[in-house]
Amino acid sequence: MAKVGYARVSSVGQSLDVQREKLNECDKLFEEKRSGTTDARPQLKRCLGYVRNGDQLIVTRIDRLARSTLHLCQIAETLRDKGVDLVVLDQNIDTSDATGRLLFNMLGAIGQFETEIRAERQMDGIKKAKDQGVQFGKRPALTTNQIVELRAKRAQGTLIKDLMAEYSLSKATIYRYLAEDEA
C-alpha cells in the first residue's frame, strides 16, 4: 500500500511548501501550479493513473483536488473503481471507513446543493432584470436611423464592401441588417 500525495496551488507565485510539509510522509508526491478551474492538470492525471488498488491518495484539502462537486464525484468514482482510498487531511476525511465515506458524500451533496441554489438565485436575478427592461447580450452595432440609411444606400447600389468600410461591420452583419428588412 502506497501513500500518494497530490499538492496544487493556483498560480506560479504561490508556494507548495505548506502542502509539502503536511504530505511529507507520502511515498510519492505529485505537484502542480495550475488553476483548479482548468481541465489541463497533467500532474493530477498522472497521479490518478499512478495509484493502484490498496493505495491512499492524500490531499490537504478537497479544493486542492477538484474544481467542482461534479469533478470531485468523478475523481471519487475513479478512485473507488481502482480500490484507492481518499484521505483529506485538513477536513479529517478518510474514505477507508464508513464514517469517512459518509462525511465525504455529505460534503459532496452539500456542495452540489450550494451550486444549485446559487444557479437558482442567478436565474431569479436575470428574470427580475429582464422584467425591469434590462437588455442582455451584445448591443446592436447600428441605431435604427443608421439601419434605414444603410438599407437606402444599398438600394441605391452602394457595394457591400463600401458599406462594410463605412459602418465598420463585417459582411455577415451587413447582410443580416439587409435581410431583416425583407422579413
PDB file of N, CA, C and O in Angstrom, residues 94-172:
ATOM      1  N   ASP A  94     -11.446  10.266   5.615  1.00  0.00           N
ATOM      2  CA  ASP A  94     -10.722   9.070   5.185  1.00  0.00           C
ATOM      3  C   ASP A  94     -11.775   8.088   4.685  1.00  0.00           C
ATOM      4  O   ASP A  94     -12.542   7.540   5.473  1.00  0.00           O
ATOM      5  N   THR A  95     -11.804   7.889   3.373  1.00  0.00           N
ATOM      6  CA  THR A  95     -12.860   7.046   2.787  1.00  0.00           C
ATOM      7  C   THR A  95     -12.614   5.553   2.982  1.00  0.00           C
ATOM      8  O   THR A  95     -13.365   4.741   2.457  1.00  0.00           O
ATOM      9  N   SER A  96     -11.595   5.190   3.780  1.00  0.00           N
ATOM     10  CA  SER A  96     -11.374   3.764   4.045  1.00  0.00           C
ATOM     11  C   SER A  96     -12.354   3.222   5.079  1.00  0.00           C
ATOM     12  O   SER A  96     -12.482   2.013   5.237  1.00  0.00           O
ATOM     13  N   ASP A  97     -13.057   4.122   5.786  1.00  0.00           N
ATOM     14  CA  ASP A  97     -14.063   3.645   6.740  1.00  0.00           C
ATOM     15  C   ASP A  97     -15.429   4.259   6.433  1.00  0.00           C
ATOM     16  O   ASP A  97     -15.542   5.227   5.682  1.00  0.00           O
ATOM     17  N   ALA A  98     -16.455   3.688   7.010  1.00  0.00           N
ATOM     18  CA  ALA A  98     -17.841   4.098   6.722  1.00  0.00           C
ATOM     19  C   ALA A  98     -18.092   5.561   7.097  1.00  0.00           C
ATOM     20  O   ALA A  98     -18.760   6.288   6.361  1.00  0.00           O
ATOM     21  N   THR A  99     -17.553   5.994   8.211  1.00  0.00           N
ATOM     22  CA  THR A  99     -17.751   7.372   8.649  1.00  0.00           C
ATOM     23  C   THR A  99     -17.120   8.348   7.657  1.00  0.00           C
ATOM     24  O   THR A  99     -17.719   9.371   7.304  1.00  0.00           O
ATOM     25  N   GLY A 100     -15.933   8.035   7.185  1.00  0.00           N
ATOM     26  CA  GLY A 100     -15.253   8.883   6.208  1.00  0.00           C
ATOM     27  C   GLY A 100     -16.012   8.959   4.897  1.00  0.00           C
ATOM     28  O   GLY A 100     -16.126  10.031   4.292  1.00  0.00           O
ATOM     29  N   ARG A 101     -16.547   7.818   4.446  1.00  0.00           N
ATOM     30  CA  ARG A 101     -17.340   7.812   3.202  1.00  0.00           C
ATOM     31  C   ARG A 101     -18.617   8.630   3.370  1.00  0.00           C
ATOM     32  O   ARG A 101     -19.010   9.371   2.476  1.00  0.00           O
ATOM     33  N   LEU A 102     -19.248   8.493   4.538  1.00  0.00           N
ATOM     34  CA  LEU A 102     -20.460   9.265   4.810  1.00  0.00           C
ATOM     35  C   LEU A 102     -20.155  10.761   4.787  1.00  0.00           C
ATOM     36  O   LEU A 102     -20.860  11.537   4.119  1.00  0.00           O
ATOM     37  N   LEU A 103     -19.108  11.174   5.489  1.00  0.00           N
ATOM     38  CA  LEU A 103     -18.747  12.584   5.534  1.00  0.00           C
ATOM     39  C   LEU A 103     -18.396  13.105   4.141  1.00  0.00           C
ATOM     40  O   LEU A 103     -18.830  14.182   3.743  1.00  0.00           O
ATOM     41  N   PHE A 104     -17.626  12.324   3.399  1.00  0.00           N
ATOM     42  CA  PHE A 104     -17.247  12.709   2.043  1.00  0.00           C
ATOM     43  C   PHE A 104     -18.488  12.910   1.172  1.00  0.00           C
ATOM     44  O   PHE A 104     -18.623  13.913   0.475  1.00  0.00           O
ATOM     45  N   ASN A 105     -19.434  11.963   1.218  1.00  0.00           N
ATOM     46  CA  ASN A 105     -20.662  12.069   0.419  1.00  0.00           C
ATOM     47  C   ASN A 105     -21.540  13.224   0.875  1.00  0.00           C
ATOM     48  O   ASN A 105     -22.166  13.895   0.051  1.00  0.00           O
ATOM     49  N   MET A 106     -21.566  13.477   2.192  1.00  0.00           N
ATOM     50  CA  MET A 106     -22.344  14.609   2.686  1.00  0.00           C
ATOM     51  C   MET A 106     -21.756  15.924   2.198  1.00  0.00           C
ATOM     52  O   MET A 106     -22.485  16.815   1.748  1.00  0.00           O
ATOM     53  N   LEU A 107     -20.432  16.062   2.263  1.00  0.00           N
ATOM     54  CA  LEU A 107     -19.784  17.287   1.771  1.00  0.00           C
ATOM     55  C   LEU A 107     -20.045  17.475   0.280  1.00  0.00           C
ATOM     56  O   LEU A 107     -20.307  18.583  -0.177  1.00  0.00           O
ATOM     57  N   GLY A 108     -19.982  16.393  -0.472  1.00  0.00           N
ATOM     58  CA  GLY A 108     -20.270  16.469  -1.904  1.00  0.00           C
ATOM     59  C   GLY A 108     -21.707  16.901  -2.159  1.00  0.00           C
ATOM     60  O   GLY A 108     -21.973  17.743  -3.021  1.00  0.00           O
ATOM     61  N   ALA A 109     -22.650  16.331  -1.399  1.00  0.00           N
ATOM     62  CA  ALA A 109     -24.069  16.688  -1.566  1.00  0.00           C
ATOM     63  C   ALA A 109     -24.319  18.144  -1.184  1.00  0.00           C
ATOM     64  O   ALA A 109     -25.071  18.856  -1.856  1.00  0.00           O
ATOM     65  N   ILE A 110     -23.689  18.593  -0.109  1.00  0.00           N
ATOM     66  CA  ILE A 110     -23.846  19.989   0.320  1.00  0.00           C
ATOM     67  C   ILE A 110     -23.272  20.925  -0.745  1.00  0.00           C
ATOM     68  O   ILE A 110     -23.877  21.942  -1.091  1.00  0.00           O
ATOM     69  N   GLY A 111     -22.139  20.572  -1.288  1.00  0.00           N
ATOM     70  CA  GLY A 111     -21.539  21.383  -2.347  1.00  0.00           C
ATOM     71  C   GLY A 111     -22.440  21.466  -3.567  1.00  0.00           C
ATOM     72  O   GLY A 111     -22.604  22.536  -4.159  1.00  0.00           O
ATOM     73  N   GLN A 112     -23.035  20.333  -3.945  1.00  0.00           N
ATOM     74  CA  GLN A 112     -23.951  20.317  -5.088  1.00  0.00           C
ATOM     75  C   GLN A 112     -25.188  21.163  -4.792  1.00  0.00           C
ATOM     76  O   GLN A 112     -25.660  21.913  -5.643  1.00  0.00           O
ATOM     77  N   PHE A 113     -25.719  21.069  -3.579  1.00  0.00           N
ATOM     78  CA  PHE A 113     -26.869  21.864  -3.170  1.00  0.00           C
ATOM     79  C   PHE A 113     -26.558  23.357  -3.269  1.00  0.00           C
ATOM     80  O   PHE A 113     -27.346  24.137  -3.804  1.00  0.00           O
ATOM     81  N   GLU A 114     -25.372  23.756  -2.781  1.00  0.00           N
ATOM     82  CA  GLU A 114     -24.970  25.162  -2.851  1.00  0.00           C
ATOM     83  C   GLU A 114     -24.885  25.638  -4.299  1.00  0.00           C
ATOM     84  O   GLU A 114     -25.314  26.740  -4.627  1.00  0.00           O
ATOM     85  N   THR A 115     -24.353  24.806  -5.165  1.00  0.00           N
ATOM     86  CA  THR A 115     -24.240  25.158  -6.582  1.00  0.00           C
ATOM     87  C   THR A 115     -25.617  25.366  -7.205  1.00  0.00           C
ATOM     88  O   THR A 115     -25.841  26.327  -7.943  1.00  0.00           O
ATOM     89  N   GLU A 116     -26.543  24.460  -6.894  1.00  0.00           N
ATOM     90  CA  GLU A 116     -27.893  24.569  -7.448  1.00  0.00           C
ATOM     91  C   GLU A 116     -28.630  25.788  -6.907  1.00  0.00           C
ATOM     92  O   GLU A 116     -29.328  26.477  -7.652  1.00  0.00           O
ATOM     93  N   ILE A 117     -28.488  26.075  -5.623  1.00  0.00           N
ATOM     94  CA  ILE A 117     -29.120  27.254  -5.022  1.00  0.00           C
ATOM     95  C   ILE A 117     -28.572  28.524  -5.665  1.00  0.00           C
ATOM     96  O   ILE A 117     -29.309  29.452  -5.992  1.00  0.00           O
ATOM     97  N   ARG A 118     -27.246  28.574  -5.857  1.00  0.00           N
ATOM     98  CA  ARG A 118     -26.610  29.732  -6.485  1.00  0.00           C
ATOM     99  C   ARG A 118     -27.145  29.926  -7.914  1.00  0.00           C
ATOM    100  O   ARG A 118     -27.456  31.037  -8.324  1.00  0.00           O
ATOM    101  N   ALA A 119     -27.321  28.831  -8.652  1.00  0.00           N
ATOM    102  CA  ALA A 119     -27.839  28.916 -10.020  1.00  0.00           C
ATOM    103  C   ALA A 119     -29.288  29.412 -10.014  1.00  0.00           C
ATOM    104  O   ALA A 119     -29.676  30.217 -10.868  1.00  0.00           O
ATOM    105  N   GLU A 120     -30.085  28.944  -9.058  1.00  0.00           N
ATOM    106  CA  GLU A 120     -31.469  29.408  -8.955  1.00  0.00           C
ATOM    107  C   GLU A 120     -31.528  30.909  -8.660  1.00  0.00           C
ATOM    108  O   GLU A 120     -32.330  31.629  -9.257  1.00  0.00           O
ATOM    109  N   ARG A 121     -30.693  31.357  -7.738  1.00  0.00           N
ATOM    110  CA  ARG A 121     -30.661  32.797  -7.411  1.00  0.00           C
ATOM    111  C   ARG A 121     -30.236  33.612  -8.632  1.00  0.00           C
ATOM    112  O   ARG A 121     -30.778  34.684  -8.889  1.00  0.00           O
ATOM    113  N   GLN A 122     -29.279  33.096  -9.366  1.00  0.00           N
ATOM    114  CA  GLN A 122     -28.818  33.797 -10.568  1.00  0.00           C
ATOM    115  C   GLN A 122     -29.952  33.894 -11.589  1.00  0.00           C
ATOM    116  O   GLN A 122     -30.179  34.958 -12.172  1.00  0.00           O
ATOM    117  N   MET A 123     -30.678  32.811 -11.798  1.00  0.00           N
ATOM    118  CA  MET A 123     -31.788  32.828 -12.757  1.00  0.00           C
ATOM    119  C   MET A 123     -32.893  33.778 -12.290  1.00  0.00           C
ATOM    120  O   MET A 123     -33.498  34.477 -13.103  1.00  0.00           O
ATOM    121  N   ASP A 124     -33.165  33.797 -10.979  1.00  0.00           N
ATOM    122  CA  ASP A 124     -34.156  34.738 -10.438  1.00  0.00           C
ATOM    123  C   ASP A 124     -33.720  36.180 -10.701  1.00  0.00           C
ATOM    124  O   ASP A 124     -34.533  37.025 -11.083  1.00  0.00           O
ATOM    125  N   GLY A 125     -32.440  36.462 -10.495  1.00  0.00           N
ATOM    126  CA  GLY A 125     -31.917  37.806 -10.738  1.00  0.00           C
ATOM    127  C   GLY A 125     -32.016  38.200 -12.200  1.00  0.00           C
ATOM    128  O   GLY A 125     -32.367  39.338 -12.537  1.00  0.00           O
ATOM    129  N   ILE A 126     -31.728  37.268 -13.095  1.00  0.00           N
ATOM    130  CA  ILE A 126     -31.822  37.539 -14.532  1.00  0.00           C
ATOM    131  C   ILE A 126     -33.271  37.809 -14.917  1.00  0.00           C
ATOM    132  O   ILE A 126     -33.564  38.757 -15.659  1.00  0.00           O
ATOM    133  N   LYS A 127     -34.189  36.989 -14.399  1.00  0.00           N
ATOM    134  CA  LYS A 127     -35.613  37.183 -14.715  1.00  0.00           C
ATOM    135  C   LYS A 127     -36.090  38.546 -14.221  1.00  0.00           C
ATOM    136  O   LYS A 127     -36.787  39.267 -14.939  1.00  0.00           O
ATOM    137  N   LYS A 128     -35.706  38.897 -13.004  1.00  0.00           N
ATOM    138  CA  LYS A 128     -36.108  40.185 -12.443  1.00  0.00           C
ATOM    139  C   LYS A 128     -35.559  41.334 -13.289  1.00  0.00           C
ATOM    140  O   LYS A 128     -36.272  42.297 -13.580  1.00  0.00           O
ATOM    141  N   ALA A 129     -34.303  41.239 -13.698  1.00  0.00           N
ATOM    142  CA  ALA A 129     -33.696  42.288 -14.523  1.00  0.00           C
ATOM    143  C   ALA A 129     -34.415  42.396 -15.866  1.00  0.00           C
ATOM    144  O   ALA A 129     -34.679  43.506 -16.348  1.00  0.00           O
ATOM    145  N   LYS A 130     -34.748  41.263 -16.467  1.00  0.00           N
ATOM    146  CA  LYS A 130     -35.469  41.289 -17.751  1.00  0.00           C
ATOM    147  C   LYS A 130     -36.842  41.918 -17.585  1.00  0.00           C
ATOM    148  O   LYS A 130     -37.296  42.675 -18.443  1.00  0.00           O
ATOM    149  N   ASP A 131     -37.529  41.600 -16.470  1.00  0.00           N
ATOM    150  CA  ASP A 131     -38.843  42.189 -16.194  1.00  0.00           C
ATOM    151  C   ASP A 131     -38.745  43.709 -16.044  1.00  0.00           C
ATOM    152  O   ASP A 131     -39.700  44.431 -16.318  1.00  0.00           O
ATOM    153  N   GLN A 132     -37.586  44.187 -15.599  1.00  0.00           N
ATOM    154  CA  GLN A 132     -37.378  45.621 -15.429  1.00  0.00           C
ATOM    155  C   GLN A 132     -36.819  46.267 -16.700  1.00  0.00           C
ATOM    156  O   GLN A 132     -36.455  47.434 -16.693  1.00  0.00           O
ATOM    157  N   GLY A 133     -36.738  45.487 -17.780  1.00  0.00           N
ATOM    158  CA  GLY A 133     -36.328  46.043 -19.067  1.00  0.00           C
ATOM    159  C   GLY A 133     -34.842  46.015 -19.369  1.00  0.00           C
ATOM    160  O   GLY A 133     -34.397  46.590 -20.362  1.00  0.00           O
ATOM    161  N   VAL A 134     -34.068  45.351 -18.541  1.00  0.00           N
ATOM    162  CA  VAL A 134     -32.625  45.260 -18.806  1.00  0.00           C
ATOM    163  C   VAL A 134     -32.411  44.349 -20.012  1.00  0.00           C
ATOM    164  O   VAL A 134     -32.983  43.272 -20.102  1.00  0.00           O
ATOM    165  N   GLN A 135     -31.615  44.823 -20.953  1.00  0.00           N
ATOM    166  CA  GLN A 135     -31.303  44.050 -22.154  1.00  0.00           C
ATOM    167  C   GLN A 135     -29.983  43.309 -21.933  1.00  0.00           C
ATOM    168  O   GLN A 135     -29.001  43.908 -21.523  1.00  0.00           O
ATOM    169  N   PHE A 136     -29.974  42.011 -22.232  1.00  0.00           N
ATOM    170  CA  PHE A 136     -28.763  41.211 -22.117  1.00  0.00           C
ATOM    171  C   PHE A 136     -28.198  40.974 -23.509  1.00  0.00           C
ATOM    172  O   PHE A 136     -28.901  41.050 -24.507  1.00  0.00           O
ATOM    173  N   GLY A 137     -26.926  40.697 -23.569  1.00  0.00           N
ATOM    174  CA  GLY A 137     -26.285  40.410 -24.842  1.00  0.00           C
ATOM    175  C   GLY A 137     -25.621  41.640 -25.421  1.00  0.00           C
ATOM    176  O   GLY A 137     -25.619  42.729 -24.850  1.00  0.00           O
ATOM    177  N   LYS A 138     -25.073  41.431 -26.601  1.00  0.00           N
ATOM    178  CA  LYS A 138     -24.342  42.495 -27.271  1.00  0.00           C
ATOM    179  C   LYS A 138     -25.297  43.583 -27.749  1.00  0.00           C
ATOM    180  O   LYS A 138     -26.379  43.298 -28.246  1.00  0.00           O
ATOM    181  N   ARG A 139     -24.888  44.810 -27.615  1.00  0.00           N
ATOM    182  CA  ARG A 139     -25.690  45.938 -28.081  1.00  0.00           C
ATOM    183  C   ARG A 139     -25.681  45.955 -29.609  1.00  0.00           C
ATOM    184  O   ARG A 139     -24.679  45.603 -30.234  1.00  0.00           O
ATOM    185  N   PRO A 140     -26.781  46.409 -30.224  1.00  0.00           N
ATOM    186  CA  PRO A 140     -26.807  46.499 -31.691  1.00  0.00           C
ATOM    187  C   PRO A 140     -25.699  47.426 -32.188  1.00  0.00           C
ATOM    188  O   PRO A 140     -25.396  48.445 -31.564  1.00  0.00           O
ATOM    189  N   ALA A 141     -25.098  47.046 -33.323  1.00  0.00           N
ATOM    190  CA  ALA A 141     -23.998  47.834 -33.876  1.00  0.00           C
ATOM    191  C   ALA A 141     -24.485  49.160 -34.458  1.00  0.00           C
ATOM    192  O   ALA A 141     -23.742  50.137 -34.479  1.00  0.00           O
ATOM    193  N   LEU A 142     -25.726  49.181 -34.926  1.00  0.00           N
ATOM    194  CA  LEU A 142     -26.266  50.385 -35.569  1.00  0.00           C
ATOM    195  C   LEU A 142     -27.563  50.821 -34.901  1.00  0.00           C
ATOM    196  O   LEU A 142     -28.328  49.995 -34.399  1.00  0.00           O
ATOM    197  N   THR A 143     -27.813  52.100 -34.942  1.00  0.00           N
ATOM    198  CA  THR A 143     -29.090  52.629 -34.467  1.00  0.00           C
ATOM    199  C   THR A 143     -30.147  52.387 -35.540  1.00  0.00           C
ATOM    200  O   THR A 143     -29.820  52.045 -36.685  1.00  0.00           O
ATOM    201  N   THR A 144     -31.398  52.612 -35.199  1.00  0.00           N
ATOM    202  CA  THR A 144     -32.487  52.436 -36.161  1.00  0.00           C
ATOM    203  C   THR A 144     -32.292  53.342 -37.373  1.00  0.00           C
ATOM    204  O   THR A 144     -32.480  52.916 -38.521  1.00  0.00           O
ATOM    205  N   ASN A 145     -31.895  54.600 -37.125  1.00  0.00           N
ATOM    206  CA  ASN A 145     -31.657  55.535 -38.241  1.00  0.00           C
ATOM    207  C   ASN A 145     -30.516  55.062 -39.136  1.00  0.00           C
ATOM    208  O   ASN A 145     -30.585  55.174 -40.363  1.00  0.00           O
ATOM    209  N   GLN A 146     -29.467  54.534 -38.534  1.00  0.00           N
ATOM    210  CA  GLN A 146     -28.338  54.041 -39.325  1.00  0.00           C
ATOM    211  C   GLN A 146     -28.742  52.825 -40.165  1.00  0.00           C
ATOM    212  O   GLN A 146     -28.279  52.670 -41.298  1.00  0.00           O
ATOM    213  N   ILE A 147     -29.606  51.991 -39.640  1.00  0.00           N
ATOM    214  CA  ILE A 147     -30.074  50.816 -40.390  1.00  0.00           C
ATOM    215  C   ILE A 147     -30.878  51.265 -41.608  1.00  0.00           C
ATOM    216  O   ILE A 147     -30.690  50.754 -42.716  1.00  0.00           O
ATOM    217  N   VAL A 148     -31.766  52.236 -41.405  1.00  0.00           N
ATOM    218  CA  VAL A 148     -32.559  52.772 -42.529  1.00  0.00           C
ATOM    219  C   VAL A 148     -31.622  53.364 -43.581  1.00  0.00           C
ATOM    220  O   VAL A 148     -31.781  53.124 -44.792  1.00  0.00           O
ATOM    221  N   GLU A 149     -30.632  54.107 -43.130  1.00  0.00           N
ATOM    222  CA  GLU A 149     -29.651  54.729 -44.031  1.00  0.00           C
ATOM    223  C   GLU A 149     -28.863  53.659 -44.799  1.00  0.00           C
ATOM    224  O   GLU A 149     -28.658  53.764 -46.012  1.00  0.00           O
ATOM    225  N   LEU A 150     -28.424  52.605 -44.092  1.00  0.00           N
ATOM    226  CA  LEU A 150     -27.679  51.505 -44.713  1.00  0.00           C
ATOM    227  C   LEU A 150     -28.508  50.851 -45.815  1.00  0.00           C
ATOM    228  O   LEU A 150     -28.023  50.616 -46.928  1.00  0.00           O
ATOM    229  N   ARG A 151     -29.765  50.575 -45.520  1.00  0.00           N
ATOM    230  CA  ARG A 151     -30.640  49.920 -46.499  1.00  0.00           C
ATOM    231  C   ARG A 151     -30.884  50.818 -47.711  1.00  0.00           C
ATOM    232  O   ARG A 151     -30.922  50.331 -48.849  1.00  0.00           O
ATOM    233  N   ALA A 152     -31.030  52.105 -47.452  1.00  0.00           N
ATOM    234  CA  ALA A 152     -31.245  53.046 -48.564  1.00  0.00           C
ATOM    235  C   ALA A 152     -30.005  53.094 -49.459  1.00  0.00           C
ATOM    236  O   ALA A 152     -30.119  53.093 -50.696  1.00  0.00           O
ATOM    237  N   LYS A 153     -28.827  53.141 -48.860  1.00  0.00           N
ATOM    238  CA  LYS A 153     -27.589  53.176 -49.641  1.00  0.00           C
ATOM    239  C   LYS A 153     -27.437  51.909 -50.480  1.00  0.00           C
ATOM    240  O   LYS A 153     -27.024  51.957 -51.633  1.00  0.00           O
ATOM    241  N   ARG A 154     -27.796  50.778 -49.909  1.00  0.00           N
ATOM    242  CA  ARG A 154     -27.684  49.515 -50.653  1.00  0.00           C
ATOM    243  C   ARG A 154     -28.690  49.496 -51.798  1.00  0.00           C
ATOM    244  O   ARG A 154     -28.369  49.049 -52.908  1.00  0.00           O
ATOM    245  N   ALA A 155     -29.889  50.015 -51.547  1.00  0.00           N
ATOM    246  CA  ALA A 155     -30.915  50.072 -52.597  1.00  0.00           C
ATOM    247  C   ALA A 155     -30.470  50.974 -53.747  1.00  0.00           C
ATOM    248  O   ALA A 155     -30.845  50.756 -54.898  1.00  0.00           O
ATOM    249  N   GLN A 156     -29.628  51.964 -53.432  1.00  0.00           N
ATOM    250  CA  GLN A 156     -29.107  52.874 -54.464  1.00  0.00           C
ATOM    251  C   GLN A 156     -27.884  52.289 -55.167  1.00  0.00           C
ATOM    252  O   GLN A 156     -27.312  52.929 -56.042  1.00  0.00           O
ATOM    253  N   GLY A 157     -27.478  51.081 -54.750  1.00  0.00           N
ATOM    254  CA  GLY A 157     -26.377  50.414 -55.443  1.00  0.00           C
ATOM    255  C   GLY A 157     -25.027  50.472 -54.773  1.00  0.00           C
ATOM    256  O   GLY A 157     -24.032  50.030 -55.352  1.00  0.00           O
ATOM    257  N   THR A 158     -24.942  50.973 -53.557  1.00  0.00           N
ATOM    258  CA  THR A 158     -23.652  51.003 -52.859  1.00  0.00           C
ATOM    259  C   THR A 158     -23.182  49.572 -52.637  1.00  0.00           C
ATOM    260  O   THR A 158     -23.960  48.703 -52.241  1.00  0.00           O
ATOM    261  N   LEU A 159     -21.920  49.316 -52.912  1.00  0.00           N
ATOM    262  CA  LEU A 159     -21.354  47.979 -52.775  1.00  0.00           C
ATOM    263  C   LEU A 159     -21.262  47.565 -51.309  1.00  0.00           C
ATOM    264  O   LEU A 159     -21.051  48.406 -50.418  1.00  0.00           O
ATOM    265  N   ILE A 160     -21.391  46.257 -51.082  1.00  0.00           N
ATOM    266  CA  ILE A 160     -21.310  45.714 -49.725  1.00  0.00           C
ATOM    267  C   ILE A 160     -19.970  46.072 -49.088  1.00  0.00           C
ATOM    268  O   ILE A 160     -19.915  46.487 -47.932  1.00  0.00           O
ATOM    269  N   LYS A 161     -18.870  45.950 -49.851  1.00  0.00           N
ATOM    270  CA  LYS A 161     -17.555  46.253 -49.275  1.00  0.00           C
ATOM    271  C   LYS A 161     -17.453  47.713 -48.847  1.00  0.00           C
ATOM    272  O   LYS A 161     -16.803  48.037 -47.862  1.00  0.00           O
ATOM    273  N   ASP A 162     -18.126  48.597 -49.554  1.00  0.00           N
ATOM    274  CA  ASP A 162     -18.114  50.009 -49.176  1.00  0.00           C
ATOM    275  C   ASP A 162     -18.941  50.243 -47.908  1.00  0.00           C
ATOM    276  O   ASP A 162     -18.568  51.047 -47.046  1.00  0.00           O
ATOM    277  N   LEU A 163     -20.067  49.531 -47.798  1.00  0.00           N
ATOM    278  CA  LEU A 163     -20.886  49.626 -46.580  1.00  0.00           C
ATOM    279  C   LEU A 163     -20.113  49.071 -45.380  1.00  0.00           C
ATOM    280  O   LEU A 163     -20.177  49.631 -44.280  1.00  0.00           O
ATOM    281  N   MET A 164     -19.381  47.976 -45.610  1.00  0.00           N
ATOM    282  CA  MET A 164     -18.567  47.389 -44.541  1.00  0.00           C
ATOM    283  C   MET A 164     -17.556  48.408 -44.023  1.00  0.00           C
ATOM    284  O   MET A 164     -17.399  48.564 -42.799  1.00  0.00           O
ATOM    285  N   ALA A 165     -16.898  49.099 -44.935  1.00  0.00           N
ATOM    286  CA  ALA A 165     -15.887  50.085 -44.541  1.00  0.00           C
ATOM    287  C   ALA A 165     -16.524  51.280 -43.849  1.00  0.00           C
ATOM    288  O   ALA A 165     -16.027  51.762 -42.824  1.00  0.00           O
ATOM    289  N   GLU A 166     -17.619  51.757 -44.387  1.00  0.00           N
ATOM    290  CA  GLU A 166     -18.265  52.954 -43.839  1.00  0.00           C
ATOM    291  C   GLU A 166     -18.806  52.731 -42.430  1.00  0.00           C
ATOM    292  O   GLU A 166     -18.680  53.585 -41.555  1.00  0.00           O
ATOM    293  N   TYR A 167     -19.418  51.552 -42.197  1.00  0.00           N
ATOM    294  CA  TYR A 167     -20.045  51.288 -40.903  1.00  0.00           C
ATOM    295  C   TYR A 167     -19.169  50.437 -39.969  1.00  0.00           C
ATOM    296  O   TYR A 167     -19.578  50.117 -38.863  1.00  0.00           O
ATOM    297  N   SER A 168     -18.000  50.038 -40.454  1.00  0.00           N
ATOM    298  CA  SER A 168     -17.080  49.188 -39.675  1.00  0.00           C
ATOM    299  C   SER A 168     -17.761  47.904 -39.206  1.00  0.00           C
ATOM    300  O   SER A 168     -17.710  47.546 -38.031  1.00  0.00           O
ATOM    301  N   LEU A 169     -18.410  47.232 -40.145  1.00  0.00           N
ATOM    302  CA  LEU A 169     -19.119  45.994 -39.852  1.00  0.00           C
ATOM    303  C   LEU A 169     -18.615  44.881 -40.763  1.00  0.00           C
ATOM    304  O   LEU A 169     -18.084  45.137 -41.839  1.00  0.00           O
ATOM    305  N   SER A 170     -18.835  43.653 -40.318  1.00  0.00           N
ATOM    306  CA  SER A 170     -18.480  42.509 -41.146  1.00  0.00           C
ATOM    307  C   SER A 170     -19.521  42.327 -42.242  1.00  0.00           C
ATOM    308  O   SER A 170     -20.636  42.859 -42.174  1.00  0.00           O
ATOM    309  N   LYS A 171     -19.145  41.539 -43.237  1.00  0.00           N
ATOM    310  CA  LYS A 171     -20.058  41.249 -44.345  1.00  0.00           C
ATOM    311  C   LYS A 171     -21.328  40.570 -43.813  1.00  0.00           C
ATOM    312  O   LYS A 171     -22.445  40.906 -44.222  1.00  0.00           O
ATOM    313  N   ALA A 172     -21.148  39.631 -42.896  1.00  0.00           N
ATOM    314  CA  ALA A 172     -22.295  38.903 -42.349  1.00  0.00           C
ATOM    315  C   ALA A 172     -23.266  39.841 -41.637  1.00  0.00           C
ATOM    316  O   ALA A 172     -24.482  39.709 -41.771  1.00  0.00           O
TER     317      ALA A 172
END
